[in-house]
PDB file of C-alpha atoms in Angstrom:
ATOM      1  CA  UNK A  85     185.025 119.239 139.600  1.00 43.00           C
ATOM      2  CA  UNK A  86     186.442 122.541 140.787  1.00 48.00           C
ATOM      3  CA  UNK A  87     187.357 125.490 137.932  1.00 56.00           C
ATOM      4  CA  UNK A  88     190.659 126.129 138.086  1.00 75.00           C
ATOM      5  CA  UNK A  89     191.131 130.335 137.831  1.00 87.00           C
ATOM      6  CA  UNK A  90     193.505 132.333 136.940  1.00 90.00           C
ATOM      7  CA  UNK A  91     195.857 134.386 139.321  1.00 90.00           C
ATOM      8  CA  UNK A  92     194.473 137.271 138.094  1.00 94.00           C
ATOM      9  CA  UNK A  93     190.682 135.596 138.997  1.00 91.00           C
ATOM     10  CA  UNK A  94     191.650 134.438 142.374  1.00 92.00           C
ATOM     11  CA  UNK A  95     192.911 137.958 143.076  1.00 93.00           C
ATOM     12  CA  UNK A  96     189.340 139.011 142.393  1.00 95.00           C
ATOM     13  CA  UNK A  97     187.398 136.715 143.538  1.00 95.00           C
ATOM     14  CA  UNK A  98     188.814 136.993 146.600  1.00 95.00           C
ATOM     15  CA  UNK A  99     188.404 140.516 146.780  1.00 96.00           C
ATOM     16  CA  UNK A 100     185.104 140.179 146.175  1.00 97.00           C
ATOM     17  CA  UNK A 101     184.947 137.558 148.931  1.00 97.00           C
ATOM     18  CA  UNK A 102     185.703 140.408 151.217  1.00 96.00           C
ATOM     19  CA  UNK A 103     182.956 142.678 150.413  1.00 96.00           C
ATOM     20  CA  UNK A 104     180.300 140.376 150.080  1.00 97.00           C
ATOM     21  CA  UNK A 105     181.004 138.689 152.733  1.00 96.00           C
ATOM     22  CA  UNK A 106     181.238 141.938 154.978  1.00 95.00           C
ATOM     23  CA  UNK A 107     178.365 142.751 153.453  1.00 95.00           C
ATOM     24  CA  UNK A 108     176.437 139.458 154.328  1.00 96.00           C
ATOM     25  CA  UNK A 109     178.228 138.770 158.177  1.00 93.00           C
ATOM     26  CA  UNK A 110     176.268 142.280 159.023  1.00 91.00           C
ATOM     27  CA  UNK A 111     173.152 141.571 157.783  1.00 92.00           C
ATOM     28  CA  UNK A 112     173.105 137.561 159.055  1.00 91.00           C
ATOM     29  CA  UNK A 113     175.664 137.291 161.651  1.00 88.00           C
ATOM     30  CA  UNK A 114     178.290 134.883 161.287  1.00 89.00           C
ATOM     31  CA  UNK A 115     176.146 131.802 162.471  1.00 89.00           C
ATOM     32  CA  UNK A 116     173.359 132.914 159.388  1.00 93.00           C
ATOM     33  CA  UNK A 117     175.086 133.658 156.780  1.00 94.00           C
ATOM     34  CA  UNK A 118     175.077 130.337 154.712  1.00 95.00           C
ATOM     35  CA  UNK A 119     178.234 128.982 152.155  1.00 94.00           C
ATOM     36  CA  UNK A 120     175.764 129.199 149.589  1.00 95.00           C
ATOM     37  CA  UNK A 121     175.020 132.551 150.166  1.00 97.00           C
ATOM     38  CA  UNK A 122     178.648 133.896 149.469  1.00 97.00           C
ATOM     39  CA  UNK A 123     179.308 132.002 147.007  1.00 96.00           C
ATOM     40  CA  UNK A 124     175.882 132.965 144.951  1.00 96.00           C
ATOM     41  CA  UNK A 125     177.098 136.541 146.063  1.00 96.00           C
ATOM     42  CA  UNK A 126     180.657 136.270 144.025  1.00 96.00           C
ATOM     43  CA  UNK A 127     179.339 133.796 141.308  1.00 94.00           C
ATOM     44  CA  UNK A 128     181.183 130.668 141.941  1.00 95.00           C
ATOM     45  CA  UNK A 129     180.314 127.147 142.536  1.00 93.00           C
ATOM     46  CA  UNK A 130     180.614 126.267 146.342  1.00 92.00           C
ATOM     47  CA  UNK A 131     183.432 123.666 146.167  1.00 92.00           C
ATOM     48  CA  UNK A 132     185.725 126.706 144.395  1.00 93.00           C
ATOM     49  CA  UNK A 133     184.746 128.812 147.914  1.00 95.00           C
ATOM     50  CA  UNK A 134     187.676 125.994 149.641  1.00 93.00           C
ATOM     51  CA  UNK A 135     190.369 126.879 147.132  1.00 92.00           C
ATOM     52  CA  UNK A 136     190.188 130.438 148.860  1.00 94.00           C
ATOM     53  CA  UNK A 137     188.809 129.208 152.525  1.00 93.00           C
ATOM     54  CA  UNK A 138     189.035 126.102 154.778  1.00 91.00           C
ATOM     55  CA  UNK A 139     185.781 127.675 156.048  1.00 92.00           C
ATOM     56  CA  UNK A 140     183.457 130.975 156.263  1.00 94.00           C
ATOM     57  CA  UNK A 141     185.277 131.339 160.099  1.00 92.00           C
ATOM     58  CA  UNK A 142     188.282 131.811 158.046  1.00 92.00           C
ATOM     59  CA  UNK A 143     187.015 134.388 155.882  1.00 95.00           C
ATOM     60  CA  UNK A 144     185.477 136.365 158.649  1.00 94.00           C
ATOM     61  CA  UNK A 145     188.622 136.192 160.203  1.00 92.00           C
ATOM     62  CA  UNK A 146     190.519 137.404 157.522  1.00 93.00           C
ATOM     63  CA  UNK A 147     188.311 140.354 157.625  1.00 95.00           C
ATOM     64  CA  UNK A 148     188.254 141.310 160.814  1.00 92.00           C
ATOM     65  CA  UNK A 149     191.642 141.575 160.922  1.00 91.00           C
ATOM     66  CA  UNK A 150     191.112 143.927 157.944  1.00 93.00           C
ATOM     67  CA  UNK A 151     188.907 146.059 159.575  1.00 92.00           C
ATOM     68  CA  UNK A 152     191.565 146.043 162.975  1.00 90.00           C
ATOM     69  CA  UNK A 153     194.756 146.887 160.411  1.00 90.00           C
ATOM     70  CA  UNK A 154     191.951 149.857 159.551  1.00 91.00           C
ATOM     71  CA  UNK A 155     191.143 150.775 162.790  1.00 88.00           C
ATOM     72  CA  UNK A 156     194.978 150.559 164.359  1.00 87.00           C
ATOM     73  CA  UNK A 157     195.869 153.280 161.397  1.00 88.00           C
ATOM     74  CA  UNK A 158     193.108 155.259 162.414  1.00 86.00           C
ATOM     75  CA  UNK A 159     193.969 155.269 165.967  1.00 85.00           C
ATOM     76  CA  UNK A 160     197.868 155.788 165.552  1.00 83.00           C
ATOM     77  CA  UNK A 161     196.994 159.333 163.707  1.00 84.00           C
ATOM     78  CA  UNK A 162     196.057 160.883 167.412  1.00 77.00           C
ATOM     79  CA  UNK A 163     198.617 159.996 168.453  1.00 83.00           C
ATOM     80  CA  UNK A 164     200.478 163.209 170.082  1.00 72.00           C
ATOM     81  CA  UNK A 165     204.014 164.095 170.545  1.00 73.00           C
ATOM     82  CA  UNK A 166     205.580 164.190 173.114  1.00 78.00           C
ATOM     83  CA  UNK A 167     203.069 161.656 174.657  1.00 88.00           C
ATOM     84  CA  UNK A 168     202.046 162.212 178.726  1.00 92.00           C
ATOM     85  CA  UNK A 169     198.926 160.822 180.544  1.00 94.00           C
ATOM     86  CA  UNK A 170     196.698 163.614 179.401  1.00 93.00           C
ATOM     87  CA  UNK A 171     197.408 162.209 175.538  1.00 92.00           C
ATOM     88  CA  UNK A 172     197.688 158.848 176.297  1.00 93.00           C
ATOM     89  CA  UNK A 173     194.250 159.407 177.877  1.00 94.00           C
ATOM     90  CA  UNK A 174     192.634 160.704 174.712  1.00 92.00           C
ATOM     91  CA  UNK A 175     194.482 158.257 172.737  1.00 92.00           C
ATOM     92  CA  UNK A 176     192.316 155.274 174.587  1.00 93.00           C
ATOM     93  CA  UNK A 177     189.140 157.197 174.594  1.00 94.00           C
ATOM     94  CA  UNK A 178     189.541 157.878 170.848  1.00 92.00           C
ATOM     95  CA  UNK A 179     190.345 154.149 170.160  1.00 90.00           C
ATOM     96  CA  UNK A 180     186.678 153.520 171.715  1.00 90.00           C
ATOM     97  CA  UNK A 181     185.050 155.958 169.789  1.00 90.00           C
ATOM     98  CA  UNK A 182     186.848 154.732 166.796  1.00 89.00           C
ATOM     99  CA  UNK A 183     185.802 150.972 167.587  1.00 87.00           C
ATOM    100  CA  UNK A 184     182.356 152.066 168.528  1.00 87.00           C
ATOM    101  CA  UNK A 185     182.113 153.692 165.072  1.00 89.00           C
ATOM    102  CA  UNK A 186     182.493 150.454 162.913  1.00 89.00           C
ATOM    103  CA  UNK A 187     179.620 147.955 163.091  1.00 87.00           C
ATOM    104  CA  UNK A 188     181.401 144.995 161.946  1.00 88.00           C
ATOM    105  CA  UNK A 189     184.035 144.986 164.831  1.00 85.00           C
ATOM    106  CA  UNK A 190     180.830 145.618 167.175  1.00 81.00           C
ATOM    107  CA  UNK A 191     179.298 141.985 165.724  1.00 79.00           C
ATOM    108  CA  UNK A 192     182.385 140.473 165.768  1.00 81.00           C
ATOM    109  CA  UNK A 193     183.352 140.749 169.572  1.00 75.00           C
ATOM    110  CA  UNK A 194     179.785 139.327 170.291  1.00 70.00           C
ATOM    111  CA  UNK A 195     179.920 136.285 172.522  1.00 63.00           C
ATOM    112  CA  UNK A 196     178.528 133.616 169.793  1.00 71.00           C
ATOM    113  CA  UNK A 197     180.878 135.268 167.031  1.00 72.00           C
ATOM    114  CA  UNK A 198     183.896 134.691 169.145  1.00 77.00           C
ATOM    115  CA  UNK A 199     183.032 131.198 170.192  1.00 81.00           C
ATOM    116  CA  UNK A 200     182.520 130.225 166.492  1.00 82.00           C
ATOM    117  CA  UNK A 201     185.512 131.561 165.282  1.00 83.00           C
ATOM    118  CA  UNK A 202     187.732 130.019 168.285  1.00 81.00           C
ATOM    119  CA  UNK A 203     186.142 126.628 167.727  1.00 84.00           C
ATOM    120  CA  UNK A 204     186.830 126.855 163.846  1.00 84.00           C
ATOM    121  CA  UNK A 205     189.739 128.524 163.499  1.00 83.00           C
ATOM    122  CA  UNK A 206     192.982 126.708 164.112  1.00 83.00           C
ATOM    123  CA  UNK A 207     194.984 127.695 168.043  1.00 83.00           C
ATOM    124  CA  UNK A 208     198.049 129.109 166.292  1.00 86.00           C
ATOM    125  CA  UNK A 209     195.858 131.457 163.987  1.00 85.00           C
ATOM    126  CA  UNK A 210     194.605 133.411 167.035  1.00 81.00           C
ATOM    127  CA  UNK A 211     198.167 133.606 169.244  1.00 85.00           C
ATOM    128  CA  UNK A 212     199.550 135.252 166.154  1.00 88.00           C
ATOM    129  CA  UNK A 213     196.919 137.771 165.909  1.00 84.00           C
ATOM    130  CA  UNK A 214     197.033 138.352 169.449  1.00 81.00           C
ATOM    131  CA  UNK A 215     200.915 138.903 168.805  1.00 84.00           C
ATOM    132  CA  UNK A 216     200.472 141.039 165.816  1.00 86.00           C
ATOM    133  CA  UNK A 217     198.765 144.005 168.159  1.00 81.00           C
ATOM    134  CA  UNK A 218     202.325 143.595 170.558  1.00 82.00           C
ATOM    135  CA  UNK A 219     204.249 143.997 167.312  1.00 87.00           C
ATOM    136  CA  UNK A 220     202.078 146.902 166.119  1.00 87.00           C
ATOM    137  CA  UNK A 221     202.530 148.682 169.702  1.00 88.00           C
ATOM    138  CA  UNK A 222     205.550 147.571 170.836  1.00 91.00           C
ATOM    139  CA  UNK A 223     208.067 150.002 169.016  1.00 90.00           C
ATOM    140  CA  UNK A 224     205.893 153.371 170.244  1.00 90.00           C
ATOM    141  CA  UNK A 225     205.771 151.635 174.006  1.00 92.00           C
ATOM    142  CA  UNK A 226     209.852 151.441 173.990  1.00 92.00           C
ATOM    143  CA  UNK A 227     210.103 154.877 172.346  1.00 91.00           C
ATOM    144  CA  UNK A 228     208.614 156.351 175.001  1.00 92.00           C
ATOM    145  CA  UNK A 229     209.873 154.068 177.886  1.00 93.00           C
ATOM    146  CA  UNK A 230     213.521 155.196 176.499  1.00 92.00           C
ATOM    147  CA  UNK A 231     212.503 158.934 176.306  1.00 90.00           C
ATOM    148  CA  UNK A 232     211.518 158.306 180.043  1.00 90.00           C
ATOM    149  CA  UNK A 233     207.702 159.409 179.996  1.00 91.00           C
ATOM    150  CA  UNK A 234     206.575 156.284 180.011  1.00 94.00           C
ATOM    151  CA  UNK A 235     207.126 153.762 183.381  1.00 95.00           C
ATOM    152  CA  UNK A 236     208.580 150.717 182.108  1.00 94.00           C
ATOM    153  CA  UNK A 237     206.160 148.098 182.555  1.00 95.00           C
ATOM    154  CA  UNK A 238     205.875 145.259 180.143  1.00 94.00           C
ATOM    155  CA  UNK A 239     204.640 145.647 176.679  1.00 92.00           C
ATOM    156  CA  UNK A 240     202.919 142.448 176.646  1.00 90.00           C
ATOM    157  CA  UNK A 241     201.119 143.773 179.910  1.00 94.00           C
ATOM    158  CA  UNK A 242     200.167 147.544 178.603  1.00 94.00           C
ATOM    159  CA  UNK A 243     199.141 145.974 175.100  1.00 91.00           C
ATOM    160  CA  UNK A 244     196.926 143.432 176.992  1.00 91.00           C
ATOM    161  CA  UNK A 245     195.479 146.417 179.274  1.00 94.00           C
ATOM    162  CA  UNK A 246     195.345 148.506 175.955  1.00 91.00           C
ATOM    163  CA  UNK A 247     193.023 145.473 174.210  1.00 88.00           C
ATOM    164  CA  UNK A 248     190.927 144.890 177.627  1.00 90.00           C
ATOM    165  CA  UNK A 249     190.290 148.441 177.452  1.00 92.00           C
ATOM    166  CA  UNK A 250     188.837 148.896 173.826  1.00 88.00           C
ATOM    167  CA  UNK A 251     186.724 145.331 174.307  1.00 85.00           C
ATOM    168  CA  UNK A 252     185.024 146.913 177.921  1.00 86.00           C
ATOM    169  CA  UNK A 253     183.871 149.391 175.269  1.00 82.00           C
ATOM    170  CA  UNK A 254     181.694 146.969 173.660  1.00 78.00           C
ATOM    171  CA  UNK A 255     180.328 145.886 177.220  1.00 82.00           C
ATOM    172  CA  UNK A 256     178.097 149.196 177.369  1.00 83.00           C
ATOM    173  CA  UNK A 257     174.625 147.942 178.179  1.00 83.00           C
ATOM    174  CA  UNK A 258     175.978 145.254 180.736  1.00 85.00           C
ATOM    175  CA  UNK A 259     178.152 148.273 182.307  1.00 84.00           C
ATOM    176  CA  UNK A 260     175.219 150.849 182.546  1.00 88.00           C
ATOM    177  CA  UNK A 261     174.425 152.883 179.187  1.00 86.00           C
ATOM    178  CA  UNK A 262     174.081 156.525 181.548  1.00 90.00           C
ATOM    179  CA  UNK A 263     177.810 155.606 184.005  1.00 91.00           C
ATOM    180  CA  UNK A 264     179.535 153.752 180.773  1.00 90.00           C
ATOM    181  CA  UNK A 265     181.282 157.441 179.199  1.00 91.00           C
ATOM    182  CA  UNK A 266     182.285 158.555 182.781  1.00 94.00           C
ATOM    183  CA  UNK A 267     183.521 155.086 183.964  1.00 93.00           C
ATOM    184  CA  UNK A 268     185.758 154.878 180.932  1.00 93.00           C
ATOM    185  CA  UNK A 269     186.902 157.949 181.128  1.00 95.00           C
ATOM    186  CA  UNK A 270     187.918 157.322 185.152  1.00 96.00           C
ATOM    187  CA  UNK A 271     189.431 154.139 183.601  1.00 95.00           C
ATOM    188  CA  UNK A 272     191.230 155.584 180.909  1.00 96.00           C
ATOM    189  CA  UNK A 273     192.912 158.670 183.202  1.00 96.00           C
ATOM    190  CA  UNK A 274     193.909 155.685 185.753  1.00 96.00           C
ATOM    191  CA  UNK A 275     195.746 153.594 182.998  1.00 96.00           C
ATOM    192  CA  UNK A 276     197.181 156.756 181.834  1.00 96.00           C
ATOM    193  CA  UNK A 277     198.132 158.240 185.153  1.00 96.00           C
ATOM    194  CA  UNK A 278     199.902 154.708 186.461  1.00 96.00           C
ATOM    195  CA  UNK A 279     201.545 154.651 182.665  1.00 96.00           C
ATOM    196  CA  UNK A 280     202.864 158.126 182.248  1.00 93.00           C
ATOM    197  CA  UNK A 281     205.017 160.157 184.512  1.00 76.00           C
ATOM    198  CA  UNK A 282     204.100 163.949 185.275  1.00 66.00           C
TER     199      UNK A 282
END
């Protein structure tokens, strides 16, 4: 029989749910890391994990989209005023080095991470995070497509070219560790150049 816990408890537990399981997805990976290893990690029975979680895909989820909110307010304090290519430039190549600079982003965007969570989690869960980083963007974008610096191309298309761009950054070794910096950077001043007028 599963303990019923206070609101108080769940807020916790929870909580604690986070950082353990951070804390464990590291170490194991998502495939490794066992049920019975969270829930020994928070100190509750395994049946209480599914009053939280349908599944551990859902709780990695969950926190990678923790760790993106994170990231996305890290990135939006480069960004410059009045924005051109030159700035929109750095903003991408900081967004890299910010990405680059958190490990659990780096595991998640792994090829058997991905697959797991897609296969777990349900269709509707994904298309709405996908649509949360238009939402995010979307208002800068059409600021600066009405103050005229920016061409107006989609917002759907420069957030998707925005996201392809930070996940080629986790591509290093299969683009070439000693041409990945400059290639970026040629990438990045292209996006910026066709994006921005001079």
């Amino acid at each position: 029989m599963v303990k019923g816990f206070t609101s108080k408890e769940r807020e916790l537990i929870k909580s604690k749910l986070h950082e353990k399981g951070k804390q464990l997805f590291q170490r194991y990976g998502l495939k490794k890391t066992t049920m019975s290893q969270l829930t020994k990690a928070v100190g509750i029975a395994q049946g209480s994990f599914y009053i939280f979680y349908e599944s551990k895909e859902e709780l990695y989820f969950e926190i990678l989209e923790q760790e993106e909110a994170q990231l996305k307010w890290q990135i939006l304090q480069h960004i410059e005023s009045p924005m051109n290519a030159n700035a929109f430039k750095n903003l991408l190549m900081t967004s890299v080095t910010t990405v680059l600079n958190n490990p659990f982003i780096q595991h998640s965007f792994q090829q058997e991470h991905m697959e797991q969570i897609i296969r777990k989690l349900p269709a509707d869960k994904l298309e709405q995070h996908i649509q949360k980083d238009t939402d995010d963007l979307q208002p800068l974008l059409l600021k600066w497509q009405e103050e005229g610096s920016m061409e107006k191309v989609s917002p759907d298309v420069i957030t998707a070219a925005f996201r392809s761009f930070v996940l080629i950054s986790l591509h290093q070794k299969e683009v070439g560790e000693e041409l990945f910096q400059p290639a970026l950077e040629l990438m990045a001043e292209g996006l910026a150049q066709r994006l921005f007028k001079e």
